[in-house]
Coordinates of N, CA and C in Angstrom, one line a residue:
M1 N 0.8 -1.1 0.0 CA 0.0 0.1 -0.2 C 1.0 1.3 -0.1
D2 N 0.4 2.3 -0.7 CA 1.4 3.4 -0.9 C 0.7 4.5 0.1
Y3 N 1.5 4.7 1.2 CA 1.2 5.8 2.2 C 1.5 7.1 2.0
T4 N 2.0 7.4 0.9 CA 2.6 8.8 0.5 C 1.7 10.0 0.9
F5 N 0.3 9.9 0.6 CA -0.6 10.9 0.8 C -0.9 11.1 2.3
I6 N -1.0 9.9 3.1 CA -1.1 9.8 4.4 C -0.1 10.6 5.3
I7 N 1.3 10.2 4.7 CA 2.3 10.7 5.4 C 2.4 12.1 5.3
S8 N 2.1 12.7 4.1 CA 2.2 14.1 3.8 C 1.2 14.8 4.8
K9 N -0.2 14.2 5.0 CA -1.2 14.8 5.8 C -0.6 14.8 7.4
M10 N 0.0 13.8 7.8 CA 0.6 13.6 9.2 C 1.5 14.8 9.3
I11 N 2.5 15.0 8.4 CA 3.5 16.0 8.5 C 2.9 17.4 8.8
E12 N 1.9 17.5 7.8 CA 1.1 18.8 7.8 C 0.4 19.0 9.1
E13 N -0.3 18.0 9.8 CA -0.9 18.1 11.0 C 0.0 18.3 12.1
Y14 N 1.3 17.5 12.1 CA 2.3 17.9 13.2 C 2.7 19.2 13.2
R15 N 2.8 19.8 12.1 CA 3.5 21.2 12.0 C 2.4 22.2 12.4
K16 N 1.1 21.8 12.1 CA -0.1 22.6 12.7 C -0.2 22.6 14.0
N17 N 0.0 21.4 14.6 CA -0.3 21.3 16.0 C 0.8 21.7 17.0
K18 N 2.1 21.5 16.4 CA 3.3 21.8 17.1 C 3.3 23.0 18.1
P19 N 2.8 24.2 17.7 CA 2.7 25.5 18.4 C 1.7 25.2 19.5
I20 N 0.6 24.5 19.3 CA -0.3 24.2 20.3 C 0.4 23.4 21.7
Y21 N 1.0 22.4 21.2 CA 1.6 21.6 22.3 C 2.9 22.3 22.8
Q22 N 3.5 23.2 22.0 CA 4.8 23.8 22.7 C 4.4 24.9 23.8
H23 N 2.9 25.4 23.5 CA 2.4 26.3 24.4 C 2.1 25.6 25.6
M24 N 1.7 24.3 25.7 CA 1.5 23.5 27.0 C 2.8 23.4 27.6
R25 N 3.9 23.2 26.8 CA 5.2 22.6 27.5 C 5.6 24.1 28.1
N26 N 5.4 25.2 27.5 CA 5.8 26.5 28.0 C 5.3 26.6 29.3
Y27 N 4.1 26.3 29.5 CA 3.4 26.4 30.9 C 4.1 25.6 32.0
F28 N 4.4 24.5 31.5 CA 4.9 23.6 32.5 C 6.4 24.0 32.8
D29 N 7.1 24.8 31.9 CA 8.3 25.3 32.1 C 8.4 26.7 32.9
G30 N 7.2 27.1 33.2 CA 7.2 28.4 33.7 C 7.2 29.6 32.9
K31 N 6.9 29.4 31.5 CA 6.9 30.4 30.6 C 5.5 30.8 30.2
H32 N 4.9 31.5 31.2 CA 3.2 31.9 31.0 C 2.9 33.0 30.3
D33 N 1.8 32.9 29.8 CA 1.3 34.1 28.9 C 1.6 35.5 29.5
I34 N 1.1 35.4 30.7 CA 1.0 36.6 31.5 C 2.5 37.4 31.5
Y35 N 3.5 36.5 31.5 CA 4.9 37.2 31.5 C 5.5 37.4 30.0
T36 N 4.9 36.6 29.1 CA 5.7 36.6 27.8 C 4.9 37.4 26.7
N37 N 3.7 37.7 26.9 CA 2.8 38.4 25.8 C 2.5 39.8 26.1
G38 N 3.2 40.3 27.1 CA 3.0 41.7 27.5 C 1.9 42.2 28.2
K39 N 0.9 41.1 28.5 CA -0.3 41.4 29.1 C 0.1 42.1 30.6
F40 N 1.0 41.6 31.2 CA 1.3 42.3 32.6 C 2.1 43.5 32.4
K41 N 1.7 44.7 32.8 CA 2.8 45.9 32.7 C 2.9 46.5 34.0
I42 N 4.0 46.7 34.5 CA 4.3 47.4 35.8 C 4.0 48.9 35.7
R43 N 3.1 49.4 36.4 CA 2.9 51.0 36.4 C 4.1 51.7 37.0
P44 N 4.4 52.8 36.4 CA 5.4 53.6 37.0 C 5.1 54.0 38.3
G45 N 5.8 54.1 39.2 CA 5.6 54.6 40.7 C 4.9 53.5 41.4
S46 N 4.4 52.4 40.9 CA 3.7 51.4 41.6 C 4.5 50.3 42.2
S47 N 4.0 49.5 43.2 CA 4.7 48.4 43.6 C 4.3 47.0 43.1
D48 N 3.6 47.2 41.9 CA 2.9 46.0 41.2 C 3.9 45.1 41.0
R49 N 4.0 43.8 41.2 CA 4.9 42.7 40.8 C 4.2 41.5 40.6
P50 N 4.4 40.9 39.5 CA 3.6 39.6 39.2 C 4.2 38.5 40.2
T51 N 3.4 37.7 40.6 CA 3.6 36.5 41.6 C 4.0 35.3 40.7
H52 N 5.2 34.8 40.5 CA 5.4 33.7 39.6 C 5.2 32.4 40.4
C53 N 4.1 31.8 40.3 CA 3.9 30.4 40.9 C 3.5 29.4 39.7
N54 N 4.4 28.5 39.6 CA 4.2 27.6 38.4 C 3.5 26.4 39.2
W55 N 2.1 26.6 39.2 CA 1.1 25.5 39.8 C 1.2 24.4 39.0
I56 N 1.3 24.5 37.6 CA 1.2 23.2 36.7 C 2.4 22.5 36.9
S57 N 3.6 22.9 37.1 CA 4.7 22.1 37.2 C 4.8 21.4 38.8
K58 N 4.1 22.1 39.7 CA 4.0 21.8 41.0 C 3.1 20.5 41.2
F59 N 1.9 21.0 40.5 CA 0.9 19.7 40.8 C 1.3 18.5 40.0
I60 N 1.9 18.7 38.9 CA 2.2 17.5 38.1 C 3.3 16.9 38.7
S61 N 4.3 17.5 39.2 CA 5.3 16.8 40.0 C 4.9 16.0 41.2
E62 N 3.7 16.7 42.0 CA 3.2 16.0 43.0 C 2.5 14.8 42.8
E63 N 1.6 14.8 41.5 CA 1.0 13.8 41.1 C 1.9 12.6 40.7
I64 N 3.0 12.9 40.2 CA 4.0 11.8 39.7 C 4.6 11.3 41.2
A65 N 4.7 12.0 42.1 CA 5.5 11.5 43.2 C 4.5 10.6 44.1
Y66 N 3.3 11.0 44.1 CA 2.1 10.4 44.6 C 1.9 9.0 43.9
G67 N 1.6 9.0 42.5 CA 1.2 7.9 41.7 C 2.3 6.8 41.7
L68 N 3.6 7.3 41.6 CA 4.7 6.4 41.5 C 5.5 6.2 42.7
N69 N 5.0 6.5 43.9 CA 5.6 6.3 45.2 C 6.1 5.0 45.3
Q70 N 5.3 4.0 45.0 CA 5.7 2.5 45.1 C 5.9 2.0 43.7
P71 N 6.8 1.0 43.6 CA 7.2 0.4 42.2 C 5.9 -0.2 41.7
L72 N 5.8 -0.2 40.3 CA 4.6 -0.7 39.7 C 4.8 -2.2 40.0
T73 N 3.6 -3.0 40.0 CA 3.4 -4.3 40.2 C 2.9 -5.0 38.9
Y74 N 3.3 -6.3 38.6 CA 2.6 -6.9 37.5 C 2.1 -8.2 37.9
K75 N 0.8 -8.6 37.4 CA 0.3 -9.9 37.6 C -0.2 -10.5 36.4
S76 N -0.1 -11.9 36.3 CA -0.4 -12.6 35.2 C -1.9 -12.9 35.3
N77 N -2.6 -12.9 34.4 CA -4.2 -13.3 34.3 C -4.3 -14.8 34.4
T78 N -3.2 -15.5 34.2 CA -3.2 -17.1 34.2 C -2.3 -17.4 35.4
D79 N -2.0 -16.5 36.2 CA -1.1 -16.8 37.4 C 0.2 -17.3 37.0
N80 N 0.6 -17.1 35.9 CA 2.0 -17.7 35.5 C 3.2 -16.6 36.0
K81 N 3.7 -17.0 36.9 CA 4.7 -16.2 37.7 C 5.9 -16.1 36.8
Q82 N 6.2 -17.1 35.9 CA 7.6 -16.9 35.1 C 7.3 -15.9 34.0
I83 N 6.0 -15.6 33.5 CA 5.8 -14.6 32.7 C 5.9 -13.1 33.3
V84 N 5.8 -13.0 34.4 CA 5.8 -11.7 35.3 C 7.3 -11.6 35.2
A85 N 8.1 -12.6 35.7 CA 9.6 -12.4 35.8 C 10.2 -12.0 34.7
D86 N 9.8 -12.7 33.4 CA 10.4 -12.5 32.2 C 10.1 -11.0 31.9
V87 N 8.9 -10.5 32.1 CA 8.7 -9.2 31.8 C 9.6 -8.2 32.7
L88 N 9.7 -8.6 33.8 CA 10.6 -7.6 34.6 C 12.0 -7.7 34.4
A89 N 12.2 -8.8 33.8 CA 13.7 -8.9 33.4 C 14.0 -8.2 32.1
A90 N 12.9 -8.1 31.3 CA 13.2 -7.5 29.9 C 13.2 -5.9 30.3
M91 N 12.5 -5.4 31.4 CA 12.5 -4.0 31.7 C 13.5 -3.5 32.7
E92 N 14.2 -4.4 33.2 CA 15.2 -4.1 34.3 C 16.0 -3.0 33.8
H93 N 16.6 -2.9 32.7 CA 17.5 -2.0 32.2 C 17.0 -0.4 31.7
F94 N 15.5 -0.6 31.8 CA 14.9 0.7 31.5 C 15.3 1.9 32.5
K95 N 15.4 3.2 31.9 CA 15.9 4.3 32.6 C 14.9 4.5 33.8
L96 N 15.7 5.0 34.9 CA 14.7 5.1 36.3 C 13.6 6.1 36.0
N97 N 13.6 7.0 35.1 CA 12.7 8.2 34.9 C 11.8 7.7 33.7
H98 N 11.7 6.5 33.4 CA 10.8 6.0 32.2 C 9.4 6.3 32.6
D99 N 9.1 5.7 33.8 CA 7.6 5.9 34.1 C 7.2 7.4 34.4
Q100 N 8.1 8.1 35.2 CA 7.8 9.6 35.5 C 7.8 10.3 34.0
K101 N 8.4 10.0 33.2 CA 8.3 11.0 31.8 C 7.1 10.7 31.2
L102 N 6.6 9.3 31.3 CA 5.3 9.0 30.6 C 4.2 9.8 31.3
M103 N 4.0 9.6 32.6 CA 3.1 10.1 33.5 C 3.1 11.7 33.3
K104 N 4.3 12.5 33.2 CA 4.4 13.9 33.0 C 3.9 14.3 31.6
D105 N 4.2 13.7 30.8 CA 3.7 13.9 29.2 C 2.2 13.8 29.2
L106 N 1.6 12.7 29.9 CA 0.3 12.7 29.9 C -0.5 13.9 30.6
E107 N 0.2 14.2 31.6 CA -0.4 15.2 32.3 C -0.3 16.7 31.9
I108 N 0.4 16.8 30.8 CA 0.9 18.0 30.2 C 0.0 18.1 28.9
Y109 N 0.1 17.1 28.0 CA -0.5 17.2 26.7 C -1.7 16.0 26.7
G110 N -1.9 15.1 27.5 CA -3.0 14.2 27.4 C -2.6 13.1 26.3
L111 N -1.4 13.1 25.9 CA -1.1 12.2 24.8 C 0.6 12.0 24.8
C112 N 1.1 10.8 24.6 CA 2.4 10.6 24.4 C 2.6 9.1 23.5
Y113 N 3.8 8.8 23.2 CA 4.0 7.6 22.5 C 5.1 6.7 23.1
A114 N 4.9 5.4 23.3 CA 5.8 4.5 23.5 C 6.4 3.8 22.4
V115 N 7.8 4.1 22.1 CA 8.3 3.6 20.8 C 9.2 2.3 21.0
Y116 N 9.0 1.4 20.7 CA 9.8 0.0 20.9 C 11.0 0.0 20.1
Y117 N 12.0 -0.6 20.4 CA 13.2 -0.9 19.7 C 14.4 -1.6 20.5
F118 N 15.4 -2.3 19.8 CA 16.2 -3.1 20.3 C 17.6 -2.4 20.1
D119 N 18.1 -2.3 21.4 CA 19.6 -1.4 21.5 C 20.5 -2.4 20.9
K120 N 21.9 -1.7 21.1 CA 22.9 -2.4 20.4 C 23.3 -3.8 21.0
K121 N 22.8 -4.0 22.3 CA 23.1 -5.4 23.1 C 21.9 -6.2 22.7
G122 N 20.9 -5.9 21.8 CA 19.9 -6.6 21.4 C 18.9 -6.7 22.5
R123 N 18.9 -5.8 23.5 CA 17.8 -5.7 24.6 C 16.6 -5.0 24.1
F124 N 15.4 -5.6 24.5 CA 14.1 -4.8 24.2 C 14.1 -3.4 24.9
C125 N 13.8 -2.3 24.3 CA 13.7 -1.0 24.9 C 12.5 -0.2 24.7
E126 N 12.3 0.8 25.4 CA 11.0 1.6 25.0 C 11.4 3.0 25.3
R127 N 11.1 4.0 24.4 CA 11.4 5.3 24.4 C 10.0 6.1 24.4
I128 N 9.8 7.0 25.4 CA 8.6 7.9 25.4 C 8.9 9.2 24.8
L129 N 7.9 9.5 23.7 CA 8.0 10.6 22.9 C 6.7 11.5 23.2
S130 N 6.7 12.7 23.2 CA 5.7 13.6 23.3 C 5.2 14.0 22.1
P131 N 4.0 14.6 22.0 CA 3.5 15.1 20.7 C 4.4 16.3 19.9
L132 N 5.3 16.8 20.8 CA 6.3 17.6 20.3 C 7.5 16.8 19.4
D133 N 7.5 15.4 19.6 CA 8.5 14.8 19.0 C 7.9 13.9 17.8
G134 N 6.6 13.7 17.8 CA 5.9 12.8 16.7 C 4.6 12.8 16.7
I135 N 4.1 12.1 15.6 CA 2.6 11.9 15.4 C 2.4 10.5 14.8
A136 N 1.0 10.0 15.3 CA 0.7 8.6 14.9 C -0.4 8.7 13.9
Y137 N -0.5 7.7 13.1 CA -2.0 7.4 12.2 C -2.2 6.2 12.9
T138 N -3.6 6.2 13.3 CA -4.1 5.1 14.0 C -5.3 4.5 13.3
D139 N -5.3 3.2 13.4 CA -6.7 2.4 13.0 C -7.9 2.7 14.0
E140 N -9.0 2.1 13.6 CA -10.3 2.4 14.4 C -10.2 1.8 15.8
E141 N -9.2 1.1 16.2 CA -9.0 0.6 17.6 C -7.9 1.4 18.2
G142 N -7.5 2.4 17.6 CA -6.3 3.2 18.2 C -5.0 2.8 18.2
K143 N -4.9 1.6 17.4 CA -3.5 1.1 17.3 C -2.6 1.8 16.1
A144 N -1.4 2.1 16.4 CA -0.6 3.0 15.4 C -0.4 2.1 14.2
V145 N -0.6 2.8 13.1 CA -0.3 2.1 11.6 C 0.9 2.6 11.1
L146 N 0.9 4.0 11.3 CA 2.1 4.8 11.0 C 2.7 5.6 12.1
F147 N 3.8 6.0 12.1 CA 4.4 6.9 13.1 C 5.4 7.7 12.6
I148 N 5.6 8.9 12.8 CA 6.7 9.8 12.3 C 7.3 10.4 13.7
H149 N 8.5 10.2 13.7 CA 9.3 10.8 14.9 C 10.2 11.8 14.3
F150 N 9.9 13.1 14.7 CA 10.7 14.2 14.2 C 11.9 14.8 15.3
F151 N 13.1 14.9 14.8 CA 14.2 15.2 15.7 C 15.4 16.0 14.9
N152 N 16.2 16.7 15.9 CA 17.2 17.4 15.2 C 18.6 16.7 15.7
K153 N 19.6 17.0 15.2 CA 21.0 16.5 15.8 C 21.9 17.7 16.2
K154 N 22.8 17.5 17.1 CA 23.5 18.5 17.8 C 24.5 19.0 16.6
Y155 N 24.8 20.3 16.6 CA 25.8 20.9 15.5 C 25.2 20.6 14.0
D156 N 23.7 20.4 13.9 CA 23.3 20.0 12.6 C 22.1 20.8 12.4
T157 N 21.9 21.7 11.4 CA 20.7 22.6 11.1 C 19.9 21.8 10.4
A158 N 20.1 20.7 9.8 CA 19.0 19.9 9.1 C 17.9 19.4 10.0
D159 N 16.6 19.2 9.4 CA 15.6 18.6 10.1 C 15.5 17.2 9.8
Y160 N 15.4 16.2 10.7 CA 15.3 14.8 10.4 C 13.8 14.3 10.8
Y161 N 13.4 13.3 10.3 CA 12.4 12.4 10.7 C 12.4 11.1 10.2
N162 N 11.7 10.2 11.0 CA 11.7 8.7 10.7 C 10.3 8.3 10.5
V163 N 10.1 7.6 9.6 CA 8.7 7.2 9.5 C 8.7 5.6 9.6
Y164 N 7.8 5.2 10.6 CA 7.7 3.8 11.0 C 6.4 3.2 10.3
F165 N 6.6 2.1 9.6 CA 5.6 1.5 8.8 C 4.9 0.3 9.3
P166 N 3.7 -0.3 8.9 CA 3.1 -1.4 9.4 C 3.9 -2.7 9.5
D167 N 4.9 -2.8 8.5 CA 5.8 -4.0 8.5 C 6.9 -4.0 9.2
G168 N 7.0 -2.9 10.1 CA 8.1 -2.8 11.0 C 9.4 -2.0 10.7
H169 N 9.5 -1.6 9.1 CA 10.7 -0.9 8.8 C 10.6 0.5 8.8
I170 N 11.7 1.4 8.9 CA 11.7 2.7 9.0 C 12.3 3.2 7.7
D171 N 11.9 4.4 7.2 CA 12.4 5.2 6.4 C 12.8 6.4 6.9
Q172 N 14.0 6.8 6.7 CA 14.9 7.9 7.4 C 15.1 9.0 6.3
Y173 N 14.5 10.3 6.8 CA 14.5 11.5 6.1 C 15.4 12.4 6.6
K174 N 16.1 13.3 5.7 CA 16.9 14.4 6.0 C 16.4 15.6 5.3
D175 N 15.7 16.8 5.8 CA 15.2 17.8 5.0 C 14.3 17.3 3.9
D176 N 13.4 16.3 4.2 CA 12.4 15.9 3.3 C 13.0 15.0 2.2
V177 N 14.2 14.4 2.3 CA 14.9 13.7 1.3 C 15.2 12.2 2.0
L178 N 14.6 11.3 1.2 CA 15.0 9.9 1.9 C 16.5 9.4 1.8
I179 N 17.1 9.3 2.9 CA 18.5 8.8 3.0 C 18.8 7.5 3.5
G180 N 17.9 6.7 3.7 CA 18.1 5.3 4.3 C 16.8 4.6 4.7
S181 N 16.8 3.3 4.9 CA 15.8 2.5 5.3 C 16.5 1.3 6.4
V182 N 15.7 1.2 7.5 CA 16.4 0.1 8.3 C 15.2 -0.7 8.8
D183 N 15.4 -1.8 9.4 CA 14.4 -2.9 9.9 C 14.6 -2.7 11.3
T184 N 13.4 -2.6 12.0 CA 13.3 -2.5 13.3 C 13.5 -3.8 14.2
G185 N 13.2 -5.0 13.4 CA 13.2 -6.2 14.0 C 11.9 -6.6 14.4
F186 N 10.8 -5.8 14.0 CA 9.5 -6.0 14.4 C 8.6 -6.3 13.0
S187 N 7.6 -7.0 13.3 CA 6.6 -7.3 12.1 C 5.4 -6.2 12.0
F188 N 5.5 -5.2 12.9 CA 4.5 -4.2 13.1 C 5.0 -3.0 13.4
C189 N 4.0 -1.9 13.2 CA 4.7 -0.6 13.7 C 4.9 -0.6 15.1
P190 N 6.1 -0.5 15.7 CA 6.4 -0.6 17.0 C 6.2 0.5 17.9
V191 N 5.0 1.1 17.8 CA 4.6 2.3 18.7 C 3.2 2.1 19.4
T192 N 3.2 2.5 20.6 CA 1.7 2.4 21.2 C 1.4 3.8 21.6
V193 N 0.0 4.2 21.2 CA -0.4 5.5 21.4 C -0.9 5.5 22.9
V194 N -0.3 6.3 23.9 CA -1.0 6.4 25.3 C -1.7 7.7 25.4
Q195 N -2.9 7.7 25.6 CA -3.8 8.9 25.6 C -4.7 9.0 26.8
M196 N -5.0 10.3 27.3 CA -6.1 10.3 28.2 C -7.0 11.7 27.7
E197 N -8.2 11.8 28.3 CA -8.9 13.0 27.9 C -8.2 14.1 28.3
E198 N -8.0 15.1 27.2 CA -7.2 16.3 27.5 C -7.9 17.2 28.4
A199 N -9.2 17.1 28.8 CA -9.8 18.0 29.7 C -9.5 17.4 31.1
E200 N -9.0 16.2 31.1 CA -8.6 15.6 32.5 C -7.3 15.9 32.9
T201 N -6.6 16.4 32.0 CA -5.0 16.8 32.3 C -4.9 17.9 33.5
I202 N -3.7 17.8 34.2 CA -3.6 18.9 35.1 C -3.5 20.3 34.3
Y203 N -2.8 20.2 33.2 CA -2.7 21.3 32.4 C -4.0 22.0 32.3
A204 N -4.7 21.3 31.6 CA -6.3 21.7 31.2 C -7.0 22.2 32.5
K205 N -7.0 21.6 33.6 CA -7.6 21.8 34.8 C -7.3 23.1 35.3
I206 N -6.1 23.5 35.5 CA -5.5 24.6 36.2 C -4.8 25.7 35.4
R207 N -4.7 25.4 34.2 CA -4.0 26.5 33.1 C -4.5 28.0 33.3
N208 N -5.8 28.3 33.4 CA -6.3 29.4 33.6 C -6.1 30.1 35.0
L209 N -6.2 29.2 36.0 CA -6.0 29.6 37.3 C -4.5 30.1 37.5
N210 N -3.6 29.5 36.6 CA -2.2 29.8 36.6 C -2.0 31.3 36.4
D211 N -2.7 31.8 35.6 CA -2.6 33.3 35.0 C -3.3 34.3 35.9

């Protein structure tokens, strides 16, 4: 199947939505509209001063600390202890902040992506990407059919992106020019879309209160 048209629409949608998601990230980083768009002006001779309280970052950090206070536990539906042991062993090398990043991105954007890959040692790995880093095309069940990961390299002004396909291979682009293709080792698009209702995110609930 030719996915050229769908990929072009995904890129278009990503570039359209990136400023929206960047605005969300700005609030988490303390760059609020009241300080950056000129709305707040100190009157000459007055003692007016804005109170900089980054409640979004504070509440998200507290939510993560509370929700992940204890290690996550896993249970087999068939009470197979070996499967649980295998899962834990496969995840043993994951970064310590893996779950924290996933939860943080969900509370900011209401959306993130888990991208699977094998590292140089052949170990199963998972990378968490935000909507600032990529976009997925999903089927009716919400499973990723295509995924595009956008990124830049240090000391390089070019724009890169990788397109993940349903058969598991990746096409690599530099400034919209195909420069290579690699096999991920999977027979499917190795991406899971993790999503919650945007209105339920901490960002959505208290963004206006923060201003």
